CSV table of C-alpha atoms in Angstrom, one decimal:
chain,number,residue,atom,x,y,z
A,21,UNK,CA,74.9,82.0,-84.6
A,22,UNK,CA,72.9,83.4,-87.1
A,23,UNK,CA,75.0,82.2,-90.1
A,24,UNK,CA,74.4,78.3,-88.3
A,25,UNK,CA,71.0,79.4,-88.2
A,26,UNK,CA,70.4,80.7,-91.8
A,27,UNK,CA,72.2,77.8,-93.4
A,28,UNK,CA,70.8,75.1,-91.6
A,29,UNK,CA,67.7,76.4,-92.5
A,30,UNK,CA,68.9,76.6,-96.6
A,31,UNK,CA,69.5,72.9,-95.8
A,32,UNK,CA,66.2,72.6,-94.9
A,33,UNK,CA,65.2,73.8,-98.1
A,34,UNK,CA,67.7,71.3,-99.5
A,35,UNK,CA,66.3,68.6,-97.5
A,36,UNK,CA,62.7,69.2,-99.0
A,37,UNK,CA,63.9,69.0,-102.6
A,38,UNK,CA,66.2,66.1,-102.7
A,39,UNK,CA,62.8,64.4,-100.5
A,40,UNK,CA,60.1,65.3,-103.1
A,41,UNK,CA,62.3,64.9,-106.7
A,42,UNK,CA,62.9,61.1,-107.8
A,43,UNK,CA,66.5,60.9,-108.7
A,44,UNK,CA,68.2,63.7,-106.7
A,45,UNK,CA,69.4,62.6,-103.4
A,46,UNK,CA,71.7,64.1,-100.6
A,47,UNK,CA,74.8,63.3,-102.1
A,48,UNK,CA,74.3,65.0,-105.4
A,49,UNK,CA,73.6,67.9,-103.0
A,50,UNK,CA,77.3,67.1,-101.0
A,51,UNK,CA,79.1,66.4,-104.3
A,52,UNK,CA,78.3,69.8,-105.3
A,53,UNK,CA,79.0,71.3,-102.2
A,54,UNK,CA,82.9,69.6,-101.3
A,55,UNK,CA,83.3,70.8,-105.1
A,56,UNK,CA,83.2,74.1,-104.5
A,57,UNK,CA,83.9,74.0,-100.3
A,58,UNK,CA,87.4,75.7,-100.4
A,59,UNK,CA,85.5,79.1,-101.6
A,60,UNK,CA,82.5,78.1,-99.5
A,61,UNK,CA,85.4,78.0,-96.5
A,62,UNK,CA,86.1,81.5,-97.3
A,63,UNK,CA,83.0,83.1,-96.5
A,64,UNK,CA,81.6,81.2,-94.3
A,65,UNK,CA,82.2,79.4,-90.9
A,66,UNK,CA,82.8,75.4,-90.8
A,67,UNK,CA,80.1,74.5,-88.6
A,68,UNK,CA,78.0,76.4,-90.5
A,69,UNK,CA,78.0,74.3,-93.4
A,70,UNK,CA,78.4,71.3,-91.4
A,71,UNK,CA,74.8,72.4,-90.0
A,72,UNK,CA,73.7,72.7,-93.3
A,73,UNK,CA,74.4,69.5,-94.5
A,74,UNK,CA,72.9,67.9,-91.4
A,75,UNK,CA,69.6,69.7,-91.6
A,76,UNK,CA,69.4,68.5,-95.3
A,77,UNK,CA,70.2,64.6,-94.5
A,78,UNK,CA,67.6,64.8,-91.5
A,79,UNK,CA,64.9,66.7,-93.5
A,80,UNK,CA,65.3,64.5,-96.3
A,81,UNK,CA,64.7,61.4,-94.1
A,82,UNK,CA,61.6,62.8,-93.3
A,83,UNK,CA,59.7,64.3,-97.0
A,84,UNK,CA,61.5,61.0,-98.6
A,85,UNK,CA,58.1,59.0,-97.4
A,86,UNK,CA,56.1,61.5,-99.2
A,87,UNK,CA,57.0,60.2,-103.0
A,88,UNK,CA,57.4,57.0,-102.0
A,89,UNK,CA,53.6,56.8,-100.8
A,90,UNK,CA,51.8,58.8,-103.4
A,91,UNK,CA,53.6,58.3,-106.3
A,92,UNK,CA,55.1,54.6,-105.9
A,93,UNK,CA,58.6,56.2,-106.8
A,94,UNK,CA,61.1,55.0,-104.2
A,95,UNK,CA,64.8,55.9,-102.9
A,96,UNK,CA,67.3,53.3,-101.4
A,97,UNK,CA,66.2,54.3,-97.7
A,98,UNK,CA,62.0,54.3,-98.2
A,99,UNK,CA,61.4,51.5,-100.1
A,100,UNK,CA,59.5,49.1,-98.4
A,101,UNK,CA,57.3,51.8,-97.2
A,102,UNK,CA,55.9,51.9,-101.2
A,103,UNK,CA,54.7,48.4,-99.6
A,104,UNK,CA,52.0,49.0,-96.6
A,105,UNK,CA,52.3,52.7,-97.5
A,106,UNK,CA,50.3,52.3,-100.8
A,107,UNK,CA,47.7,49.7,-99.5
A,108,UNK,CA,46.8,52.8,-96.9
A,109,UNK,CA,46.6,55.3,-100.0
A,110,UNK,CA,44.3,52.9,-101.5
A,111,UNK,CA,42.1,52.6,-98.8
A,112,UNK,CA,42.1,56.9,-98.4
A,113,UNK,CA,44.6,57.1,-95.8
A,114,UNK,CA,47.6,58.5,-97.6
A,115,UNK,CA,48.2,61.1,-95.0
A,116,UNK,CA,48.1,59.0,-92.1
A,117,UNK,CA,51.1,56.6,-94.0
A,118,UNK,CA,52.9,59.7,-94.3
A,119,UNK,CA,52.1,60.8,-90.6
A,120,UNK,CA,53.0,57.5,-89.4
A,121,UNK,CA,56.6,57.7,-90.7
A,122,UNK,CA,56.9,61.2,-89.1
A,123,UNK,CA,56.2,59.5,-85.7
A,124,UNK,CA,58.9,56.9,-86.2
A,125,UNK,CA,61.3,59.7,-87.4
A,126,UNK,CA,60.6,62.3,-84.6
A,127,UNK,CA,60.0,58.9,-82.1
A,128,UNK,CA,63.4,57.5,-83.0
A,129,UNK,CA,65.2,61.1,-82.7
A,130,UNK,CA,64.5,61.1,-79.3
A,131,UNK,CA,64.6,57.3,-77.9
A,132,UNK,CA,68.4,57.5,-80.1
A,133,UNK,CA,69.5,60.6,-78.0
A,134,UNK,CA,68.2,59.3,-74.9
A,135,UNK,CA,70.3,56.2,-75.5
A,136,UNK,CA,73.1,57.6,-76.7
A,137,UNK,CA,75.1,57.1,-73.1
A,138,UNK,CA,74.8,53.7,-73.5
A,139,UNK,CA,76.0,53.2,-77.3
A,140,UNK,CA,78.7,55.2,-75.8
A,141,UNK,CA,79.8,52.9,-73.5
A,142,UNK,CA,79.3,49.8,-75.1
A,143,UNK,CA,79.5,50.3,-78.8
A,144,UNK,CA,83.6,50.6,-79.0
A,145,UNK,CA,83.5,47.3,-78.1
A,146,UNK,CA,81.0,45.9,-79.3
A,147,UNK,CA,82.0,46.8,-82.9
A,148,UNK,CA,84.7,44.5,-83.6
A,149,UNK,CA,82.7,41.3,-82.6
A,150,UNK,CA,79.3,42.4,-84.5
A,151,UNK,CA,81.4,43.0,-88.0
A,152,UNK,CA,81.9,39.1,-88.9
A,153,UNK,CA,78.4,38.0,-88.0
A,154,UNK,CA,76.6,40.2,-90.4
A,155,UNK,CA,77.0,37.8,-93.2
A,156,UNK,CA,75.3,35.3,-90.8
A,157,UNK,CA,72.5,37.6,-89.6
A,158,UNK,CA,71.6,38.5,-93.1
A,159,UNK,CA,71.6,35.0,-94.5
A,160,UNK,CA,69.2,34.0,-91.4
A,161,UNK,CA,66.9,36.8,-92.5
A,162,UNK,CA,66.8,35.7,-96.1
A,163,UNK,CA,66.2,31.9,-95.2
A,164,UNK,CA,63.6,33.4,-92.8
A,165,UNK,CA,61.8,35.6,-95.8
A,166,UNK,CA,61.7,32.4,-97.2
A,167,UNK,CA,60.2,30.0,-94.7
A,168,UNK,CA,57.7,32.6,-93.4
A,169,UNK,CA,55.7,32.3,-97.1
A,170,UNK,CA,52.8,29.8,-97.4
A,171,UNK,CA,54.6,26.5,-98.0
A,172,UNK,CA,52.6,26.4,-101.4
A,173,UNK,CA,55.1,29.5,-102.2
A,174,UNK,CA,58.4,28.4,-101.1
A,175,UNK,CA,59.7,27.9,-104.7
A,176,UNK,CA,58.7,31.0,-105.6
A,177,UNK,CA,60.0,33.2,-103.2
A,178,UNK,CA,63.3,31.0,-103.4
A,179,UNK,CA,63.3,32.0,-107.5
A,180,UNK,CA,62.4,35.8,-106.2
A,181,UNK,CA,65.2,35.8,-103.6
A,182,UNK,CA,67.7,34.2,-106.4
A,183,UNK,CA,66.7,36.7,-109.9
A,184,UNK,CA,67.0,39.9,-107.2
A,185,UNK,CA,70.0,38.9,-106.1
A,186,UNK,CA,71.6,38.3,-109.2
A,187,UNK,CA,70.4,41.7,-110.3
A,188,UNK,CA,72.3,42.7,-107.3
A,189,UNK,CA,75.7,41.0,-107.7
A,190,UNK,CA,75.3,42.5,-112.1
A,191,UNK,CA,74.9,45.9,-111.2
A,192,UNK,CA,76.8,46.0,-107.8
A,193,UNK,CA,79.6,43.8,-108.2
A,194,UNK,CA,80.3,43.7,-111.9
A,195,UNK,CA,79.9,47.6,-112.0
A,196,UNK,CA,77.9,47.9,-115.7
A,197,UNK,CA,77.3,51.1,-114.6
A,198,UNK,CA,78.0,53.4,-111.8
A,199,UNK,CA,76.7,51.0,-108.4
A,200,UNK,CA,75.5,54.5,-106.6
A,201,UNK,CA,73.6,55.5,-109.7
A,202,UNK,CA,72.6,51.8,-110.7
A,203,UNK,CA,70.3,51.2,-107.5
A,204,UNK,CA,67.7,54.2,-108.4
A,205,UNK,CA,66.5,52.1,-111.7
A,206,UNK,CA,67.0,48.7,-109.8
A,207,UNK,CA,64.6,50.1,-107.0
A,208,UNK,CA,62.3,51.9,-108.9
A,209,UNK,CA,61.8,49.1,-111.3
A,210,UNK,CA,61.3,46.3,-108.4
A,211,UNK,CA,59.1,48.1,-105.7
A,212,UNK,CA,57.9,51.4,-108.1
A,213,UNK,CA,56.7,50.7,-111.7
A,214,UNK,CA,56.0,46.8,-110.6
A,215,UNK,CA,53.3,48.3,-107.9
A,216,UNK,CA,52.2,50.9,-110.1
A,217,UNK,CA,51.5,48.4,-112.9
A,218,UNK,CA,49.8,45.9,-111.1
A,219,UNK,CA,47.9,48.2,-109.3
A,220,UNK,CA,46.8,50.3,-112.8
A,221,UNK,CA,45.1,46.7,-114.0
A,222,UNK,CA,42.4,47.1,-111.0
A,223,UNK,CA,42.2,50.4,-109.6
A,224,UNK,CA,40.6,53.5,-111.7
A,225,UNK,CA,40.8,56.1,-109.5
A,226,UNK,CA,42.9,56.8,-106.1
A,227,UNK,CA,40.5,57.0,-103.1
A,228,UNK,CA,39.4,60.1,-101.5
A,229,UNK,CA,41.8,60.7,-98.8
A,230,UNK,CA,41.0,61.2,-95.1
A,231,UNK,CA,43.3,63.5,-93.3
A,232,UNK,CA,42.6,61.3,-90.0
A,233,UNK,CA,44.6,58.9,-87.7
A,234,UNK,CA,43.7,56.1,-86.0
A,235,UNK,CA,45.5,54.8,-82.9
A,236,UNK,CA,48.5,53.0,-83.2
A,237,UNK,CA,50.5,51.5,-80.5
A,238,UNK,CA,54.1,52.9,-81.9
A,239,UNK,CA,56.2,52.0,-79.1
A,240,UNK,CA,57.4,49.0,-80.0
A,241,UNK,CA,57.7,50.3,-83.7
A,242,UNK,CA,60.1,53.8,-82.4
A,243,UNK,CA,62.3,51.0,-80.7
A,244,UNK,CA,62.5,48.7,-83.2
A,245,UNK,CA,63.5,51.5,-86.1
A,246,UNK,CA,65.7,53.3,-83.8
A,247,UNK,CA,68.3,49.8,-82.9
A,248,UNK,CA,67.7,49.3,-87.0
A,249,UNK,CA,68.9,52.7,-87.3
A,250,UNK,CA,71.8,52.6,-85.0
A,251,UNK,CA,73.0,49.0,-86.8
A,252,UNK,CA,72.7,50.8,-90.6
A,253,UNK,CA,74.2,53.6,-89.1
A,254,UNK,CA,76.9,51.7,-87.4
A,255,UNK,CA,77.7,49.0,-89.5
A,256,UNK,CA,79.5,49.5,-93.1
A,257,UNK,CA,77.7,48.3,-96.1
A,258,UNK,CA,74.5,47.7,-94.0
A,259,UNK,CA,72.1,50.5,-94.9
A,260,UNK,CA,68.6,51.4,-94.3
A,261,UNK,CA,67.0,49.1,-96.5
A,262,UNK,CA,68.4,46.3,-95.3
A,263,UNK,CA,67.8,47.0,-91.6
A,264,UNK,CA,64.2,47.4,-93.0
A,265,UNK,CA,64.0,44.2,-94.1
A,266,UNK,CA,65.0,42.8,-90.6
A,267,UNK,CA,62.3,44.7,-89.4
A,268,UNK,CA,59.5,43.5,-91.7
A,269,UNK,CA,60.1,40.2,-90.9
A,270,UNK,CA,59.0,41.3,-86.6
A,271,UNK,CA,55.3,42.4,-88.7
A,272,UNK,CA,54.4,39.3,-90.2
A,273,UNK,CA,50.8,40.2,-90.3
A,274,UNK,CA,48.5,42.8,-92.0
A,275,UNK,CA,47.2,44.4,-88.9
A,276,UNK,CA,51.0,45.6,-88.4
A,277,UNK,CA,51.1,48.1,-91.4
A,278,UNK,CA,51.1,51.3,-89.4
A,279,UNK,CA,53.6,49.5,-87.2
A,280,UNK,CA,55.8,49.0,-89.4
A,281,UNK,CA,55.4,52.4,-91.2
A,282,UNK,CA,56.4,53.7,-87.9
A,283,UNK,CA,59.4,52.0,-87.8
A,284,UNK,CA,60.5,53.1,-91.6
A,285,UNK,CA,60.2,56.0,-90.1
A,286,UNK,CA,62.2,55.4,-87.3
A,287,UNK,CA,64.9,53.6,-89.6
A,288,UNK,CA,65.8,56.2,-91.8
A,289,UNK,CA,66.0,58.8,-89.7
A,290,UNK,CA,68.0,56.9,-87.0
A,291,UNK,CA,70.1,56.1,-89.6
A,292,UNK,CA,70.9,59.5,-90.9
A,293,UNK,CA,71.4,60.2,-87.1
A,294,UNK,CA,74.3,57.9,-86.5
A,295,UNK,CA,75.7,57.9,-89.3
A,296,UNK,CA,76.4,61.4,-88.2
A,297,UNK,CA,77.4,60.3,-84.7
A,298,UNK,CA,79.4,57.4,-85.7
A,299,UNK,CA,82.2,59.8,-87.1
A,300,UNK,CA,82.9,60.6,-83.3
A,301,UNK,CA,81.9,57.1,-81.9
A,302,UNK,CA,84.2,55.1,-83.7
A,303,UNK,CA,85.7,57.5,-86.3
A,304,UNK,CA,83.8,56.2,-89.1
A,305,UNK,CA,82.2,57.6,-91.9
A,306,UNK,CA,78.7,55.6,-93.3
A,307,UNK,CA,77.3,58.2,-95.9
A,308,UNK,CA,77.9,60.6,-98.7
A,309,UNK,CA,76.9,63.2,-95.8
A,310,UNK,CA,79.1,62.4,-93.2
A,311,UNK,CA,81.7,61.5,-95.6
A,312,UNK,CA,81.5,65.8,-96.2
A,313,UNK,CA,80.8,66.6,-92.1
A,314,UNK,CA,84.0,64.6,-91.5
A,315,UNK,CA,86.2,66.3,-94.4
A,316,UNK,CA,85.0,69.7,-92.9
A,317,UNK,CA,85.0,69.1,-88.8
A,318,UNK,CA,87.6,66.5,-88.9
A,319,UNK,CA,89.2,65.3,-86.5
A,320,UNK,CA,85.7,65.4,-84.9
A,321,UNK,CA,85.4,66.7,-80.9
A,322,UNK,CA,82.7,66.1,-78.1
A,323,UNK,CA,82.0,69.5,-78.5
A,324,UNK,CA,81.6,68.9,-82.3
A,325,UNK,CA,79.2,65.8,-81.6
A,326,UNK,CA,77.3,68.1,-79.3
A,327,UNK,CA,76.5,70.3,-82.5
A,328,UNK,CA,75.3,67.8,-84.3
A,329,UNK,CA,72.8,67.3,-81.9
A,330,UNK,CA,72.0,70.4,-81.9
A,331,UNK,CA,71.4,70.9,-85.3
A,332,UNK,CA,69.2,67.5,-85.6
A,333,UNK,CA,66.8,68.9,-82.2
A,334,UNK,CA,66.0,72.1,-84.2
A,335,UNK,CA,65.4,70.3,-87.8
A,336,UNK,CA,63.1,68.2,-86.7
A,337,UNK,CA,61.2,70.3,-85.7
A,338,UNK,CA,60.7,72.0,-89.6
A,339,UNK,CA,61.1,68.1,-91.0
A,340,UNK,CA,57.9,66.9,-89.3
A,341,UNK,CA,55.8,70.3,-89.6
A,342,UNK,CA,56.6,70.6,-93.6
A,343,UNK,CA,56.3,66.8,-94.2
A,344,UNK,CA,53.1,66.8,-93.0
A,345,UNK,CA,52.1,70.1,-94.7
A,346,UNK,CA,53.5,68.6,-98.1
A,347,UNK,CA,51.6,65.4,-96.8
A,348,UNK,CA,48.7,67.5,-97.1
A,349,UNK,CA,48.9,68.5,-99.9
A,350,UNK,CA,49.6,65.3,-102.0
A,351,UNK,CA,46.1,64.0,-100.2
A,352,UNK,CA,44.0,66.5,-101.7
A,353,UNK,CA,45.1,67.0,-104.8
A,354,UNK,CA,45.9,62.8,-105.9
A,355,UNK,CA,42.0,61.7,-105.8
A,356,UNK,CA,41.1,64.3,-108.1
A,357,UNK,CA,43.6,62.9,-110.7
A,358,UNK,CA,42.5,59.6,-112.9
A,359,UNK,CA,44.9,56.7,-111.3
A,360,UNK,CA,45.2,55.0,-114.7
A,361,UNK,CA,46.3,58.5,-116.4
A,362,UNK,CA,47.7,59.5,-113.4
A,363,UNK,CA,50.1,55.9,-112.8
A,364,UNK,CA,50.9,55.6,-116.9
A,365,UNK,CA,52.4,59.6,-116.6
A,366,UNK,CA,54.0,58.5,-113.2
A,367,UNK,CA,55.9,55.5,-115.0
A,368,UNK,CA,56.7,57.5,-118.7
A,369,UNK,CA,58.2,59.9,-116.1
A,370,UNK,CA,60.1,57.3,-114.1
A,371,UNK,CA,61.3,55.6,-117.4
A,372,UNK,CA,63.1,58.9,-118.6
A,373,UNK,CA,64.5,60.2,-115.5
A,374,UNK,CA,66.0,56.7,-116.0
A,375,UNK,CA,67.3,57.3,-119.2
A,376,UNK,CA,68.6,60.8,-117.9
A,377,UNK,CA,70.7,59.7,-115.1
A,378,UNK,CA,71.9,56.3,-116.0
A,379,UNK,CA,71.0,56.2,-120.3
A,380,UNK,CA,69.9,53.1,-121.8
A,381,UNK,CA,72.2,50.4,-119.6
A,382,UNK,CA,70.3,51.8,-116.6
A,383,UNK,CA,66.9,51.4,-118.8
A,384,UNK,CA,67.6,47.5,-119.6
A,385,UNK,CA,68.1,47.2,-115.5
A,386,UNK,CA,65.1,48.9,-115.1
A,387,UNK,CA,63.4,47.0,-117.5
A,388,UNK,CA,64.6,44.0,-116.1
A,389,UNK,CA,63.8,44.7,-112.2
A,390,UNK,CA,60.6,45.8,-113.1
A,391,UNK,CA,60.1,42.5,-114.8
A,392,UNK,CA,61.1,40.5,-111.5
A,393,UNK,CA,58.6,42.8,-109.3
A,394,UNK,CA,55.8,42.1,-111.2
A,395,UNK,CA,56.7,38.1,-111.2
A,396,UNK,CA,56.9,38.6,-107.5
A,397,UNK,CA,53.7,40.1,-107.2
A,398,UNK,CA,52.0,37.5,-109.5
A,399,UNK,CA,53.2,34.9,-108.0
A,400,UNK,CA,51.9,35.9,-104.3
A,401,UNK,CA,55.2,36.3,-102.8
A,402,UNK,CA,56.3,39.2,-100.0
A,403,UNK,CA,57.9,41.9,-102.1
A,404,UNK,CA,60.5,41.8,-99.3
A,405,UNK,CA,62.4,39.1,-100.9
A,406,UNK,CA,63.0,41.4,-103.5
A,407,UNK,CA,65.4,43.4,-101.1
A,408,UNK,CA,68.1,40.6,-101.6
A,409,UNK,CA,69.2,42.7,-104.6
A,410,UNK,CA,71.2,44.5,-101.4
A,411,UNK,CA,71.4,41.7,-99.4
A,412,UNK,CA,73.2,39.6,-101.3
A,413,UNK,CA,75.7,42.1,-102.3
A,414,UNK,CA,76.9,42.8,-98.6
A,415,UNK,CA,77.1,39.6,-97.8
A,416,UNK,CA,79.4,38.8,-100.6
A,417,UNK,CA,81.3,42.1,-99.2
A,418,UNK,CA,81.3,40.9,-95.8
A,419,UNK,CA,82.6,37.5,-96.8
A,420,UNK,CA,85.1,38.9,-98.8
């Protein structure tokens, strides 16, 4: 018990790292870890490593939100939160973005175990029919990001949908470079450095920021991130961000922000949830994490699925304490820093962690999403539309 303990808790550690540092996600973590698991096997107990990489994914879903909102630097599973998330930093409510994605995740940890009977029951079966519409479902959404744009903008958006998907299909489908490695400078380049820049050409200095909350009804957001969660978590191909863009289409208006922060939050931990769960549930694996849970529990039991459980209850716990801690600490220290100094080093740093993971091929996508983000922007157009550089992809892999 004390070796689950102690490991889970280095996965914690894990968690807060691959959370806070652009570029290093959970399954450069896993990769390292399946490298070297036979000697790992050894010396320690299997669920004990299990545990740690389930702390890590959860933990991670949490301090993710914490880059994305005060640096503008997003992963694959928080990037839409750069969106409502920096309008709050700009208005001196960093914190309470931040806060509001911990209520989704802790929120949709819950409502998903408390459901969990039912997906039981009903998701076996459910499975099979769902797989073939997803192709239709996501081609609705994208006529629908289309149509819900000021008629004045329908080109545009149509252009915006069209250049981000065919970013998509060149660095998915084509493979010009590694796809898993390809989408950090597509990403960061659409939703990071685009924002960033724009922003740096009116505002001289971030806001100071108020560690405060205002009231939020986040009911409807825990619900709405935990089904998103459970579909991305479910379905193959279909991950956070797309389920995201789903649910930004239910918060049309402005006055929805927190809202939908709340149900980022929700999303991405949901999704790291079942992803997890669907190993038992219908003996699939949906990320790098569960991919390594599977190789070392495999063939997984009830009792096993019970652990997991387990493991998720006590993380969250430390995920929503140290991301709002962390959260804390970004606030106070980012006003004191000159924004246009401050969003010039952000985007040098961006630019060469680029260069570092995916060399100059990954610097021309970057270069090249960055340039369709800020066209986006100019041209007054939801950056949502910019998420078909996924969309498009899975539906040409669903169709296929």
């Amino acid at each position: 018990m004390l070796e689950i303990i102690g490991l889970a808790l280095i996965g914690v550690a894990l968690g807060t790292v691959t959370g806070l540092v652009p570029g290093i996600h959970v399954n450069t973590v896993v990769l390292i870890i399946l490298s070297v698991l036979p000697a790992l096997l050894t010396r320690f107990p299997a669920h004990s490593i299990a545990g740690l990489i389930v702390a890590m994914a959860i933990v991670h879903s949490y301090v993710d939100y914490i880059p994305s909102i005060f640096l503008g630097a997003p992963s694959e599973d928080s990037v839409l939160s750069v969106l409502p998330g920096h309008k709050l930093l700009l208005k001196g409510r960093g914190y309470e973005a931040v806060q509001l994605t911990v209520i989704g995740g802790v929120g949709s940890t819950i409502l998903s175990l408390v459901m969990l009977g039912l997906v039981l029951a009903v998701l076996p079966t459910l499975y099979s029919r769902i797989i073939p519409l997803v192709p239709y479902l996501l081609t609705t959404v994208i006529a629908y990001m289309v149509l819900v744009q000021n008629r004045s903008r329908w080109l545009w958006a149509a252009i915006a949908v069209m250049l981000s998907g065919v970013l998509g299909i060149i660095i998915l489908e084509l493979g010009v470079i590694n796809p898993g490695k390809a989408l950090f400078p597509a990403l960061t380049g659409l939703f990071g450095i685009s924002t960033l820049y724009m922003s740096q050409r009116t505002i001289l200095k971030i806001p100071v920021q108020h560690i405060t909350s205002t009231p939020v009804e986040y009911g409807k957001g825990v619900a709405i991130g935990s089904l998103a969660g459970l579909v991305s978590g479910i379905l193959p191909s279909l991950g956070p961000s797309q389920s995201a863009t789903i649910i930004q289409s239910l918060f049309k208006s402005g006055g929805d922000e927190k809202e939908f922060l709340v149900a980022m939050g929700g999303v991405n931990t949901a999704n790291s949830l079942f992803a997890f769960l669907a190993l038992y549930l219908i003996e699939r694996s949906r990320s790098g994490a569960s991919i390594a849970v599977k190789e070392i529990l495999s063939p997984l039991s009830q009792t096993d699925m019970l652990f997991i459980i387990g493991v998720t209850l006590f993380t969250t716990f430390f995920a929503a304490a140290l991301t709002l801690k962390l959260a804390k600490t970004a606030a106070a220290h980012v006003p004191k820093i000159n924004y246009r100094k401050f969003s010039t080093a952000t985007i040098i740093f961006l630019i060469a962690l680029t260069i570092s993971l995916t060399g100059l091929k990954g610097l021309l996508i970057l270069i090249t999403a960055s340039a369709i983000g800020v066209f986006v922007q100019a041209a007054g157009v939801n950056r949502s539309t910019c998420m078909t550089v996924l969309m498009i992809p899975t539906i040409l892999y669903f169709l296929s």
